[in-house]
XYZ file of C-alpha atoms in Angstrom:
775
model
C 76.192 135.774 131.821
C 79.549 137.638 131.747
C 80.178 141.220 130.809
C 78.919 142.064 127.541
C 81.255 141.557 124.907
C 80.535 141.534 121.065
C 80.557 137.810 121.129
C 78.077 137.299 124.090
C 75.825 139.887 122.712
C 75.671 138.332 119.451
C 75.015 134.699 121.301
C 72.120 136.428 122.905
C 70.431 136.900 119.488
C 70.181 133.284 119.018
C 69.301 132.213 122.493
C 66.455 134.372 122.501
C 64.661 131.881 120.487
C 65.854 128.955 122.775
C 64.036 127.753 125.764
C 65.248 129.203 129.210
C 65.109 125.855 130.889
C 67.149 123.807 128.322
C 69.715 126.575 126.952
C 72.036 124.851 124.546
C 74.784 126.874 125.534
C 77.107 124.431 127.653
C 80.169 127.137 128.287
C 81.107 130.767 127.292
C 84.528 132.070 127.663
C 86.115 135.663 126.936
C 89.854 135.250 125.606
C 91.081 138.690 126.056
C 92.729 140.386 123.423
C 96.659 140.537 123.497
C 98.949 143.193 122.184
C 102.072 142.230 120.208
C 105.482 141.234 121.369
C 108.046 142.842 118.953
C 111.854 141.942 118.201
C 114.745 143.672 116.081
C 115.635 142.359 113.079
C 118.411 139.970 113.175
C 121.742 141.571 112.832
C 122.483 138.909 110.086
C 119.507 139.834 108.008
C 120.545 142.146 104.737
C 119.317 145.646 104.677
C 117.690 145.121 101.245
C 115.577 141.688 102.586
C 114.496 144.261 105.343
C 113.549 146.801 102.739
C 111.478 144.252 100.834
C 109.558 143.119 103.970
C 108.518 146.685 104.611
C 107.267 147.357 101.090
C 105.450 144.281 101.596
C 103.729 146.016 105.326
C 106.002 144.113 107.886
C 107.736 146.880 109.650
C 108.696 144.969 112.549
C 109.118 141.029 113.651
C 107.296 139.198 116.333
C 109.121 137.451 118.975
C 108.360 134.058 117.757
C 109.381 134.958 113.983
C 112.539 136.557 115.104
C 113.600 133.429 117.327
C 112.359 130.882 114.875
C 114.296 132.543 112.158
C 117.595 132.919 114.116
C 117.571 129.082 115.162
C 117.211 128.182 111.821
C 119.635 130.526 110.472
C 122.102 128.874 113.089
C 121.709 125.495 111.679
C 119.127 124.021 114.155
C 116.143 121.974 112.640
C 113.140 124.063 114.252
C 109.518 124.005 114.125
C 107.502 126.960 114.855
C 103.940 126.198 116.557
C 102.043 129.068 116.912
C 98.466 130.262 116.068
C 96.757 130.952 112.718
C 97.616 134.146 111.142
C 100.644 134.576 113.088
C 102.931 135.319 110.216
C 104.857 131.588 110.448
C 106.389 131.954 106.839
C 108.543 134.750 107.761
C 110.605 132.156 109.702
C 111.759 130.265 106.776
C 111.572 133.259 104.334
C 114.505 135.310 106.187
C 116.696 132.521 106.499
C 116.414 131.081 103.147
C 116.038 134.686 101.188
C 119.372 135.803 103.166
C 121.256 132.529 102.330
C 120.213 132.655 98.910
C 121.115 136.021 98.229
C 124.662 135.386 99.818
C 125.397 132.480 98.098
C 124.118 131.999 94.340
C 124.292 128.431 94.229
C 122.395 127.255 97.164
C 118.889 126.020 96.855
C 115.653 125.633 99.245
C 112.920 122.841 98.997
C 109.432 123.671 100.272
C 106.776 120.924 100.956
C 103.132 121.411 101.874
C 100.262 118.731 102.237
C 97.779 120.364 99.798
C 98.570 122.085 96.393
C 96.610 125.043 97.289
C 98.910 126.113 100.244
C 101.946 125.612 98.213
C 100.634 128.086 95.278
C 99.835 130.753 97.829
C 103.603 130.493 99.523
C 105.074 130.739 95.849
C 103.044 133.618 95.289
C 104.108 135.180 98.607
C 107.514 134.986 97.601
C 107.355 135.975 94.164
C 105.523 139.078 95.456
C 108.221 139.785 97.802
C 111.288 139.436 95.776
C 109.449 140.930 92.390
C 111.765 143.632 90.751
C 114.644 142.916 93.086
C 117.938 142.099 91.207
C 119.678 140.214 93.924
C 116.981 137.576 93.897
C 116.507 137.577 90.253
C 118.496 133.927 90.142
C 115.846 132.379 92.628
C 113.085 131.438 90.013
C 110.967 130.110 92.730
C 108.916 127.456 90.995
C 106.114 124.361 91.669
C 107.267 120.771 90.823
C 104.085 118.439 91.267
C 101.738 116.152 89.242
C 100.302 119.416 87.483
C 103.669 120.620 86.291
C 104.321 120.123 82.320
C 107.123 118.092 81.797
C 109.216 121.127 80.131
C 108.886 123.168 82.841
C 110.063 120.316 85.199
C 112.945 120.006 83.430
C 113.849 124.021 83.528
C 112.911 123.809 87.063
C 115.585 121.208 87.840
C 118.531 123.205 85.825
C 117.417 126.508 87.109
C 115.102 127.114 90.239
C 116.872 127.856 93.377
C 113.603 127.573 95.487
C 111.308 124.352 94.791
C 107.736 124.298 95.818
C 106.389 120.632 96.063
C 104.526 118.025 98.147
C 105.688 114.852 99.913
C 104.354 112.685 97.249
C 106.382 114.134 94.633
C 109.514 114.179 96.400
C 109.014 110.269 96.617
C 107.713 109.363 93.307
C 109.275 112.581 91.277
C 112.618 113.531 92.885
C 114.185 111.041 94.983
C 113.461 107.984 92.571
C 115.459 110.026 89.912
C 117.930 111.728 92.301
C 120.883 111.686 90.092
C 119.193 114.164 87.869
C 118.711 116.565 90.710
C 122.370 116.162 91.872
C 123.102 119.545 91.415
C 120.030 120.728 93.570
C 121.148 118.624 96.247
C 124.625 119.411 96.425
C 123.515 122.697 97.397
C 120.375 122.413 99.442
C 120.544 124.638 102.694
C 116.911 124.549 103.799
C 113.914 121.869 103.604
C 110.417 123.868 104.882
C 107.974 121.218 105.951
C 104.676 123.401 106.297
C 101.661 122.362 108.299
C 103.474 119.504 109.482
C 100.410 118.334 112.057
C 98.719 117.054 108.997
C 101.395 114.173 108.660
C 99.688 111.837 111.125
C 98.702 108.060 111.250
C 99.933 105.995 107.898
C 100.190 108.963 105.970
C 102.848 110.405 108.357
C 104.517 107.311 108.849
C 105.272 107.574 105.098
C 105.991 111.023 105.048
C 108.456 110.459 107.956
C 110.481 108.046 105.730
C 110.262 110.107 102.771
C 112.065 112.745 104.674
C 114.679 110.682 105.918
C 115.485 109.509 102.505
C 115.543 112.765 101.246
C 118.119 114.047 103.892
C 120.055 110.679 103.245
C 120.339 111.939 99.631
C 121.208 115.274 100.152
C 123.943 114.583 102.707
C 125.388 111.957 100.270
C 125.556 114.750 97.604
C 127.201 116.987 100.202
C 124.789 119.106 101.816
C 123.945 119.414 105.230
C 120.327 120.801 104.922
C 118.611 122.363 107.814
C 114.904 121.604 108.629
C 112.242 124.564 109.230
C 108.806 123.198 110.212
C 105.499 125.125 110.542
C 102.697 123.529 112.625
C 99.418 124.591 114.128
C 99.220 124.023 117.820
C 99.878 120.248 119.190
C 101.177 118.927 122.517
C 104.741 118.213 121.605
C 105.994 120.170 118.653
C 109.737 119.214 118.882
C 109.023 115.414 119.454
C 106.610 115.455 116.682
C 109.457 116.942 113.983
C 112.148 114.692 115.381
C 109.977 111.289 114.854
C 109.201 112.848 111.496
C 112.932 113.710 110.492
C 114.551 111.117 112.601
C 117.105 113.697 114.483
C 117.046 116.478 117.048
C 114.693 119.427 116.849
C 113.635 122.716 119.073
C 110.210 124.119 119.123
C 109.175 127.886 119.197
C 105.748 128.221 120.909
C 105.564 131.738 122.535
C 103.150 133.927 120.259
C 103.938 137.297 119.861
C 101.422 138.535 117.318
C 98.500 140.216 118.294
C 94.779 139.252 118.598
C 91.526 140.702 119.293
C 89.106 139.811 122.036
C 87.336 136.791 121.153
C 84.178 134.925 122.694
C 83.824 131.144 122.399
C 80.687 129.393 122.753
C 79.997 125.830 123.070
C 76.606 124.751 121.732
C 75.163 121.267 122.441
C 71.723 120.693 120.391
C 68.697 119.442 122.397
C 67.059 115.932 122.032
C 64.187 116.068 119.153
C 60.737 115.237 120.810
C 59.132 112.195 119.514
C 62.343 110.909 117.114
C 64.034 107.699 117.976
C 66.873 106.036 116.553
C 68.568 102.841 116.900
C 66.913 100.750 119.756
C 64.815 103.460 120.865
C 67.856 105.804 121.676
C 67.082 109.613 121.612
C 68.199 111.900 118.743
C 69.356 115.315 119.074
C 68.803 118.356 116.687
C 71.222 117.685 114.082
C 74.617 120.028 114.058
C 73.666 121.301 110.723
C 70.055 122.203 111.224
C 71.678 124.315 114.483
C 74.333 125.949 112.632
C 71.915 127.096 110.057
C 69.724 128.556 112.358
C 72.901 130.400 113.881
C 74.042 131.290 110.321
C 70.699 133.015 109.658
C 70.568 134.849 113.135
C 74.064 136.231 112.693
C 73.467 137.649 109.025
C 70.536 139.295 110.068
C 72.849 141.121 112.748
C 74.952 141.897 110.097
C 77.701 139.820 111.647
C 80.331 138.724 108.693
C 80.194 134.767 109.290
C 81.773 131.731 108.215
C 80.294 128.555 109.086
C 82.602 125.215 108.722
C 80.748 121.910 107.993
C 82.429 118.274 107.652
C 81.022 117.512 104.140
C 80.235 119.054 101.381
C 76.591 117.454 101.425
C 76.778 119.291 104.641
C 77.828 122.658 103.522
C 74.958 122.892 100.957
C 72.246 121.823 103.301
C 73.510 124.642 106.129
C 73.312 127.423 103.142
C 70.165 126.157 101.911
C 68.844 125.851 105.243
C 69.910 129.351 105.988
C 68.668 130.908 103.164
C 65.209 129.355 103.755
C 65.262 130.717 107.078
C 66.311 134.363 105.820
C 63.218 133.949 103.119
C 61.051 134.179 105.847
C 62.324 136.365 108.218
C 64.675 138.750 106.118
C 64.149 138.079 102.454
C 66.356 140.897 101.348
C 69.294 139.028 103.146
C 68.841 135.649 100.849
C 71.281 136.319 98.102
C 74.261 137.545 100.749
C 74.581 133.844 102.075
C 76.642 131.286 99.825
C 78.303 127.791 99.809
C 81.890 127.392 99.372
C 82.758 124.002 98.116
C 86.397 122.474 97.825
C 86.313 122.869 94.033
C 90.069 124.326 93.820
C 89.626 126.449 90.746
C 91.857 129.400 91.584
C 89.576 131.811 89.954
C 86.172 130.616 91.982
C 88.582 131.048 95.145
C 89.804 134.351 94.461
C 86.137 135.596 93.765
C 84.857 134.319 96.694
C 87.943 135.644 98.605
C 86.660 139.094 96.968
C 82.967 138.526 97.937
C 83.926 137.962 101.607
C 86.509 140.309 101.976
C 84.343 143.035 100.446
C 81.169 142.355 101.836
C 79.139 141.150 99.300
C 78.259 137.983 101.037
C 77.668 137.941 104.706
C 77.450 134.430 105.539
C 79.203 131.735 103.890
C 79.058 127.741 104.654
C 82.332 125.752 103.556
C 84.338 122.794 104.168
C 87.525 122.669 105.827
C 89.055 123.062 102.024
C 88.922 126.804 103.156
C 91.629 126.132 106.336
C 94.877 126.126 104.535
C 95.966 129.053 102.484
C 92.931 131.141 101.730
C 93.251 134.698 102.295
C 90.188 135.635 104.498
C 90.511 138.157 107.155
C 88.525 140.314 109.850
C 85.490 137.793 110.170
C 82.994 138.844 112.811
C 82.265 135.113 113.984
C 82.847 131.643 112.979
C 80.654 128.399 113.371
C 82.233 125.300 113.617
C 79.747 122.701 112.802
C 80.817 119.445 114.433
C 84.342 119.417 116.237
C 86.621 118.855 113.043
C 88.455 116.031 114.958
C 91.484 118.081 116.192
C 92.112 120.853 118.526
C 94.830 122.110 115.979
C 91.929 122.299 112.939
C 89.438 123.858 115.541
C 91.954 126.850 116.137
C 92.797 127.064 112.371
C 89.006 127.167 111.780
C 88.279 129.657 114.667
C 91.464 131.650 113.839
C 89.423 132.929 110.637
C 87.550 135.300 113.053
C 88.851 138.831 113.924
C 92.307 138.033 112.458
C 94.601 140.768 112.969
C 92.180 143.733 113.887
C 92.901 145.826 116.681
C 89.399 146.029 117.299
C 89.012 142.222 116.225
C 86.351 141.710 118.584
C 84.498 138.313 117.139
C 82.787 135.242 118.221
C 83.465 131.445 117.824
C 80.772 128.770 118.430
C 81.423 125.106 118.323
C 78.008 123.194 117.605
C 78.268 119.463 118.645
C 77.369 116.549 116.710
C 75.785 113.454 118.296
C 79.314 111.700 118.958
C 81.009 110.964 122.409
C 83.973 113.428 121.550
C 82.045 116.301 120.732
C 79.773 115.846 124.246
C 83.015 115.325 126.076
C 84.387 118.680 124.680
C 81.417 120.662 125.002
C 81.161 119.847 128.792
C 85.251 120.147 129.496
C 86.152 123.246 127.645
C 89.467 123.242 129.398
C 90.767 120.448 126.767
C 89.709 122.499 123.645
C 90.868 125.869 125.354
C 93.877 125.340 127.540
C 97.017 123.319 126.783
C 96.799 120.925 123.973
C 97.070 117.224 125.002
C 96.622 115.838 121.394
C 99.833 114.790 120.173
C 100.763 113.925 116.277
C 100.868 109.903 116.326
C 102.443 108.132 113.492
C 104.754 105.365 113.939
C 107.632 105.252 111.079
C 108.722 101.913 112.297
C 105.732 100.218 111.192
C 107.585 97.128 109.212
C 104.711 97.348 106.628
C 105.506 101.014 105.764
C 109.482 100.819 106.672
C 109.694 97.669 104.382
C 108.746 99.300 100.886
C 110.956 102.653 101.901
C 113.899 100.437 102.872
C 113.757 99.228 99.438
C 113.083 102.577 98.009
C 116.410 103.990 99.890
C 118.351 100.838 98.850
C 117.740 101.740 95.113
C 118.657 105.104 96.130
C 121.659 104.167 97.539
C 123.128 101.299 98.834
C 122.493 101.053 102.688
C 124.813 100.446 105.693
C 124.303 98.552 108.496
C 124.504 101.834 110.814
C 121.652 103.323 108.817
C 119.727 100.281 109.071
C 120.074 100.352 112.830
C 119.563 103.622 113.168
C 115.938 103.425 111.200
C 115.367 100.447 113.634
C 114.881 97.960 110.988
C 117.129 95.348 111.237
C 114.262 92.546 111.214
C 112.358 94.292 108.295
C 115.829 94.184 106.102
C 116.540 90.764 107.451
C 113.088 89.748 106.298
C 113.476 91.492 102.823
C 116.694 89.763 102.072
C 115.041 86.255 102.905
C 112.421 87.095 100.386
C 115.153 87.726 98.214
C 114.221 91.650 97.628
C 117.360 92.924 99.281
C 120.817 91.465 98.867
C 123.878 92.082 101.252
C 127.520 92.794 99.867
C 130.218 94.286 101.266
C 129.535 97.870 100.484
C 126.124 97.800 102.046
C 122.642 96.320 101.223
C 121.621 96.576 97.674
C 118.105 96.114 96.003
C 117.902 92.919 94.024
C 117.915 93.100 90.106
C 114.676 93.880 88.763
C 112.940 95.319 91.940
C 111.546 98.822 91.005
C 109.779 99.653 94.693
C 108.977 103.369 94.266
C 105.761 102.894 91.990
C 104.498 100.123 94.518
C 104.373 102.977 97.259
C 101.205 105.245 97.472
C 102.165 107.480 100.533
C 98.463 108.440 100.829
C 96.901 105.224 100.196
C 97.557 103.284 103.564
C 98.656 99.732 103.577
C 97.965 96.832 101.310
C 96.479 96.655 98.166
C 94.334 99.420 96.979
C 90.607 99.218 95.729
C 90.036 102.156 93.302
C 86.687 103.527 93.744
C 85.278 104.582 90.480
C 82.201 106.495 89.123
C 81.195 104.128 86.334
C 78.763 106.699 84.587
C 81.870 109.034 84.083
C 84.907 106.380 84.635
C 86.323 109.051 87.225
C 88.412 107.830 89.687
C 86.931 109.105 92.914
C 89.446 107.611 95.432
C 90.908 104.430 97.005
C 90.728 102.500 99.900
C 92.951 99.754 101.354
C 91.429 96.131 100.615
C 91.283 95.432 104.389
C 89.055 98.102 104.579
C 86.954 97.978 101.573
C 84.254 95.427 102.973
C 83.240 97.627 105.427
C 82.975 100.925 103.624
C 82.266 100.307 99.667
C 80.231 97.139 100.121
C 77.360 96.745 97.595
C 74.895 99.123 98.816
C 77.387 101.478 100.788
C 76.786 105.131 100.543
C 80.066 106.802 99.905
C 80.652 110.725 99.936
C 83.818 112.008 97.645
C 84.239 115.537 98.362
C 80.824 116.222 99.360
C 79.166 114.511 96.491
C 77.184 111.334 97.185
C 77.605 107.932 95.530
C 75.989 104.328 96.102
C 78.004 101.528 95.711
C 76.586 98.763 92.916
C 79.288 96.060 93.214
C 83.019 95.710 94.690
C 85.245 93.230 93.013
C 88.265 92.237 95.272
C 89.938 90.477 92.455
C 90.297 93.074 90.058
C 90.595 95.927 93.023
C 87.571 97.802 91.687
C 84.385 99.264 93.839
C 81.995 100.349 90.992
C 79.560 103.261 91.928
C 77.027 105.930 90.575
C 75.874 109.295 91.635
C 72.850 109.367 93.917
C 71.670 111.359 96.830
C 69.895 108.872 99.080
C 67.895 110.492 101.858
C 70.155 107.548 104.732
C 73.850 106.787 105.118
C 74.931 103.072 105.694
C 77.125 101.328 108.151
C 78.443 97.910 107.993
C 77.822 95.106 110.493
C 80.424 92.817 110.830
C 82.100 89.704 113.168
C 85.505 90.261 114.756
C 87.842 87.953 116.476
C 91.127 88.927 117.995
C 94.075 86.759 118.654
C 97.154 88.020 120.725
C 100.405 87.383 119.262
C 102.848 88.812 121.381
C 102.936 91.135 124.327
C 105.114 94.143 123.537
C 104.262 95.716 127.180
C 102.269 95.351 130.209
C 101.630 97.405 133.501
C 99.394 95.545 136.615
C 97.733 98.064 138.815
C 96.001 95.904 141.409
C 93.360 93.623 139.883
C 93.690 95.666 136.505
C 96.079 94.669 133.542
C 96.611 97.179 130.847
C 98.906 95.855 127.869
C 100.136 96.792 124.366
C 99.699 93.740 122.303
C 100.165 92.230 118.643
C 97.115 91.052 117.522
C 95.645 89.489 114.415
C 92.472 90.851 113.892
C 89.687 88.362 111.857
C 86.674 90.643 110.425
C 83.968 89.359 108.335
C 81.052 91.839 107.056
C 77.594 90.231 107.523
C 75.137 92.976 106.275
C 74.694 96.693 106.708
C 72.187 99.082 108.498
C 70.487 101.912 106.499
C 69.670 105.256 108.776
C 67.780 108.164 107.529
C 69.493 111.551 108.166
C 67.156 112.250 111.119
C 69.125 109.397 112.701
C 65.974 107.014 112.337
C 66.909 103.552 111.396
C 65.452 102.330 108.141
C 66.489 98.713 107.767
C 69.182 95.980 107.726
C 70.185 94.332 105.108
C 72.410 91.189 105.031
C 75.678 90.625 102.807
C 78.374 87.784 102.691
C 81.394 88.983 102.302
C 85.071 87.129 102.639
C 86.675 87.049 105.806
C 89.913 89.010 106.554
C 92.540 88.893 108.597
C 94.493 92.344 109.875
C 97.994 91.758 111.940
C 98.114 94.978 113.885
C 98.626 96.521 117.545
C 96.115 96.677 120.148
C 95.730 98.488 123.730
C 94.114 95.975 126.114
C 92.825 95.595 129.692
C 91.553 92.977 131.701
C 89.538 92.703 135.132
C 88.758 89.758 136.736
C 85.230 88.857 137.224
C 84.866 89.254 141.176
C 85.921 92.855 140.965
C 83.476 93.653 138.586
C 80.847 91.857 140.298
C 81.998 93.518 143.679
C 80.654 96.901 141.648
C 77.314 95.478 140.615
C 78.439 94.252 137.200
C 77.257 90.467 137.412
C 77.341 87.814 134.244
C 74.363 89.236 132.945
C 75.748 92.822 132.848
C 78.905 91.876 131.843
C 78.598 91.732 128.144
C 76.663 95.106 127.771
C 78.964 96.878 130.351
C 82.140 96.055 128.542
C 80.807 96.999 124.972
C 79.586 100.321 125.977
C 82.953 100.988 127.696
C 84.603 99.927 124.528
C 82.566 102.196 121.902
C 83.062 105.151 124.451
C 86.510 104.686 124.718
C 87.101 104.217 121.015
C 85.254 107.616 120.353
C 87.516 109.478 122.772
C 91.142 107.866 121.586
C 91.235 110.983 119.329
C 91.482 113.123 121.929
C 95.043 112.102 122.708
C 95.961 110.975 119.393
C 95.668 112.684 116.068
C 93.116 109.776 114.731
C 89.275 109.335 114.105
C 86.983 106.900 115.165
C 87.480 105.464 111.641
C 90.987 104.754 111.846
C 90.464 102.406 115.072
C 88.441 99.666 116.062
C 87.450 97.198 119.160
C 86.406 94.452 120.502
C 85.076 93.382 124.139
C 84.448 90.272 125.412
C 83.166 88.697 128.913
C 85.680 85.964 128.583
C 88.686 85.947 126.120
C 90.514 82.572 125.222
C 94.126 84.350 125.286
C 93.508 85.958 128.773
C 90.913 83.726 130.384
C 89.181 86.956 131.612
C 86.799 89.841 130.675
C 88.871 91.767 128.175
C 88.512 94.932 126.028
C 91.033 95.509 122.807
C 91.152 98.715 121.169
C 93.189 98.637 118.024
C 94.699 100.238 115.208
C 92.666 99.549 111.484
C 95.890 99.140 109.754
C 98.343 96.248 109.097
C 101.540 96.590 111.589
C 99.623 99.398 113.334
C 99.880 103.139 112.907
C 100.803 104.434 116.555
C 97.291 105.016 117.869
C 96.999 101.921 120.105
C 100.732 102.956 121.398
C 99.621 106.490 122.088
C 96.586 105.004 124.065
C 98.402 102.704 126.346
C 101.251 105.916 126.902
C 98.181 108.045 128.188
C 95.834 105.329 129.341
C 94.667 107.394 132.486
C 93.965 110.566 130.792
C 92.068 108.754 128.085
C 90.111 106.468 130.433
C 89.064 109.838 132.963
C 88.038 111.601 129.559
C 85.916 108.805 128.603
C 84.114 108.223 132.126
C 83.482 112.066 132.075
C 81.929 111.653 128.567
C 79.699 109.006 129.454
C 78.528 110.715 132.829
C 78.032 114.163 131.017
C 75.405 112.782 128.396
C 71.906 113.375 129.691
C 70.393 110.587 128.008
C 69.209 107.597 130.224
C 70.088 104.460 128.451
C 72.692 105.428 125.858
C 72.865 107.145 122.655
C 74.983 108.209 119.716
C 76.522 111.033 122.065
C 78.021 108.641 124.510
C 77.864 104.733 123.915
C 76.179 104.011 120.524
C 79.013 103.976 117.739
C 78.107 104.898 114.267
C 80.046 101.492 113.259
C 79.211 99.239 115.791
C 79.296 95.778 114.056
C 76.912 94.204 116.400
C 74.129 96.754 115.688
C 74.931 98.655 119.044
C 73.335 95.691 121.127
C 73.757 94.849 124.059
C 74.947 98.281 125.462
C 74.813 99.248 129.237
C 75.705 102.763 129.650
C 75.526 102.799 133.472
C 77.423 99.649 133.539
C 80.002 101.183 131.481
C 80.492 104.062 133.819
C 80.789 101.898 136.678
C 83.428 100.161 134.691
C 85.231 103.040 133.875
C 85.319 104.520 137.126
C 86.824 101.248 138.606
C 89.443 101.643 135.629
C 90.214 105.027 136.597
C 90.459 104.519 140.411
C 92.798 101.408 139.683
C 95.030 103.036 137.382
C 95.415 106.350 139.215
C 96.107 104.480 142.768
C 98.575 102.682 141.620
C 100.422 104.671 138.758
């Protein structure tokens, strides 16, 4: 092993128990410490503000803070994209507080995706300006669904800095913008915090809310500058430009200090004598493995945080760690706890206190703790199951050894039984070097654009040039044909009686919403768009809501209701369905010898025919038939075709073709999240040895949303990177004939058959070779 760092020694304690032959550790890397790069305070910052920061403990600025603040002060839209705990808030606090002190009428608007984060930022600003006369007029105030109506009215009239979220900007501010005219006329800055969270359909909705916001502010006479903060993503400037529809610059060189960090990648072993679907081997669960690591680290006295993906996972991890400690170190049992996503501020503060003062040594938590909770200086972080994006991984890992000169720390990623996790533990460079994933969302999706055009036209009449700039000419003509938009001399107006704002749920996906209700308490658990309801909330489905588990009793598509009751079964469910894909239009296409890769518009017809129950151990319990209505989704897909002769030439004859293509399709769906910020539940696929529209063996990977969410587009754009990674993931997996870590899918409509793992590897190798030869 490497030099003895704090992290490698801590890892050794857990490895002693493991078999020397089959070490679960696939990679260990020591990221050396880094000292701070400082920059002078910009000359435009008033001395009193510098003093306020100094009293708050900030003596000097790091380079990235100074540079981002400078760009924003100069009026450029800027995104600051640096690590966790690198003080990104300073980048917007400096220019905003400087302007608001100089010009008593100017205002600022702060947006965050979660309430907890907004509350923390208000607290931080309020602490900074407390008792300073030149800021007494600011009255920073939160304005969201929980704010009392009287306070809302007061905030509109008096607050110079409002803290809210995109949902509220849409439904509570833009819909009644004349009441905000005074605020908008003087709007200098808009802050978009944690902007990498705006992805997929939620990202497309938010992009259009921000474009409408800029439009209304400019109509009122302002010209605001946007300052965004993001975790590390592939192209932050391009992401912000797509979010606001205007050019932006990025600041990415991080000047903050960091202690030495050891990163270990851990792949659990296969369990002896347990088999899953079609006799596939099953690995030890990430939860059980993480609990063991948590107990080991606590015994060593290392303050540890373990992130699990669901509340249920959190509870199981904490309980298992306590059981292990009961046997080996009973005096430590009470020093391990679980933190669930109950956002009650008191609980949160109590927990922060217990972790910071060391009452608790080990804590299992959900990613609720990723945003805006002040816990620092931990010795170790266990990430139980890849959290879905590199940005989230670093946000969780960044909790370890924060801001301590001697901040040596350990981060362990424990792989789940999933192709993406398998790929990452064998390809550490993807996690530890330059980011390859881009925040993907498509504001031009007509199913998202249409409702927002109606909102925009309600707010202020739309001009032809605006509609062209938004790429919405076809959508506008379509709305006009439906009688919803009217074109007059002065622009496009909304037809009488149309009230579009309430129809748009910016977090709800597209199409009608099905409400998921706990029938024992009548509590609303959440919503799902009607297109996905049959596959996710069919009768008998196990539904997890913030880590609590419910079972669906009935699904009524007419009334838009899924009725559930709380229950903790020992199994999970996955729907079985039949799928047909018809190509309606080809958007783009490239040929590489015999291989054709295309971006197409498709109609996907689904019918759910049953579901499978799988025990938590991975063992299949039974299959239950269902009869659900057929549904059609119009969306976008990335597609490839290869002639049968070329496949036969690499040993894939007619009998192996279906299994090889099906396995290659599953593995590719599992790896698309590597290059696009989606998860495998956002996308679907179909493979066939003869497709009626192409006359060839064909594989489709499509967006699971009406009109597409941008994921298929990204797959087409980065096809080479994506297919190479898919081929490697299949090759790296040590199972013989396929398992959930490579070619089996938890949501396969055909019950994971036929699947031919070797065949998939041959097909992917051929794709990769053709693409790179000719690209």
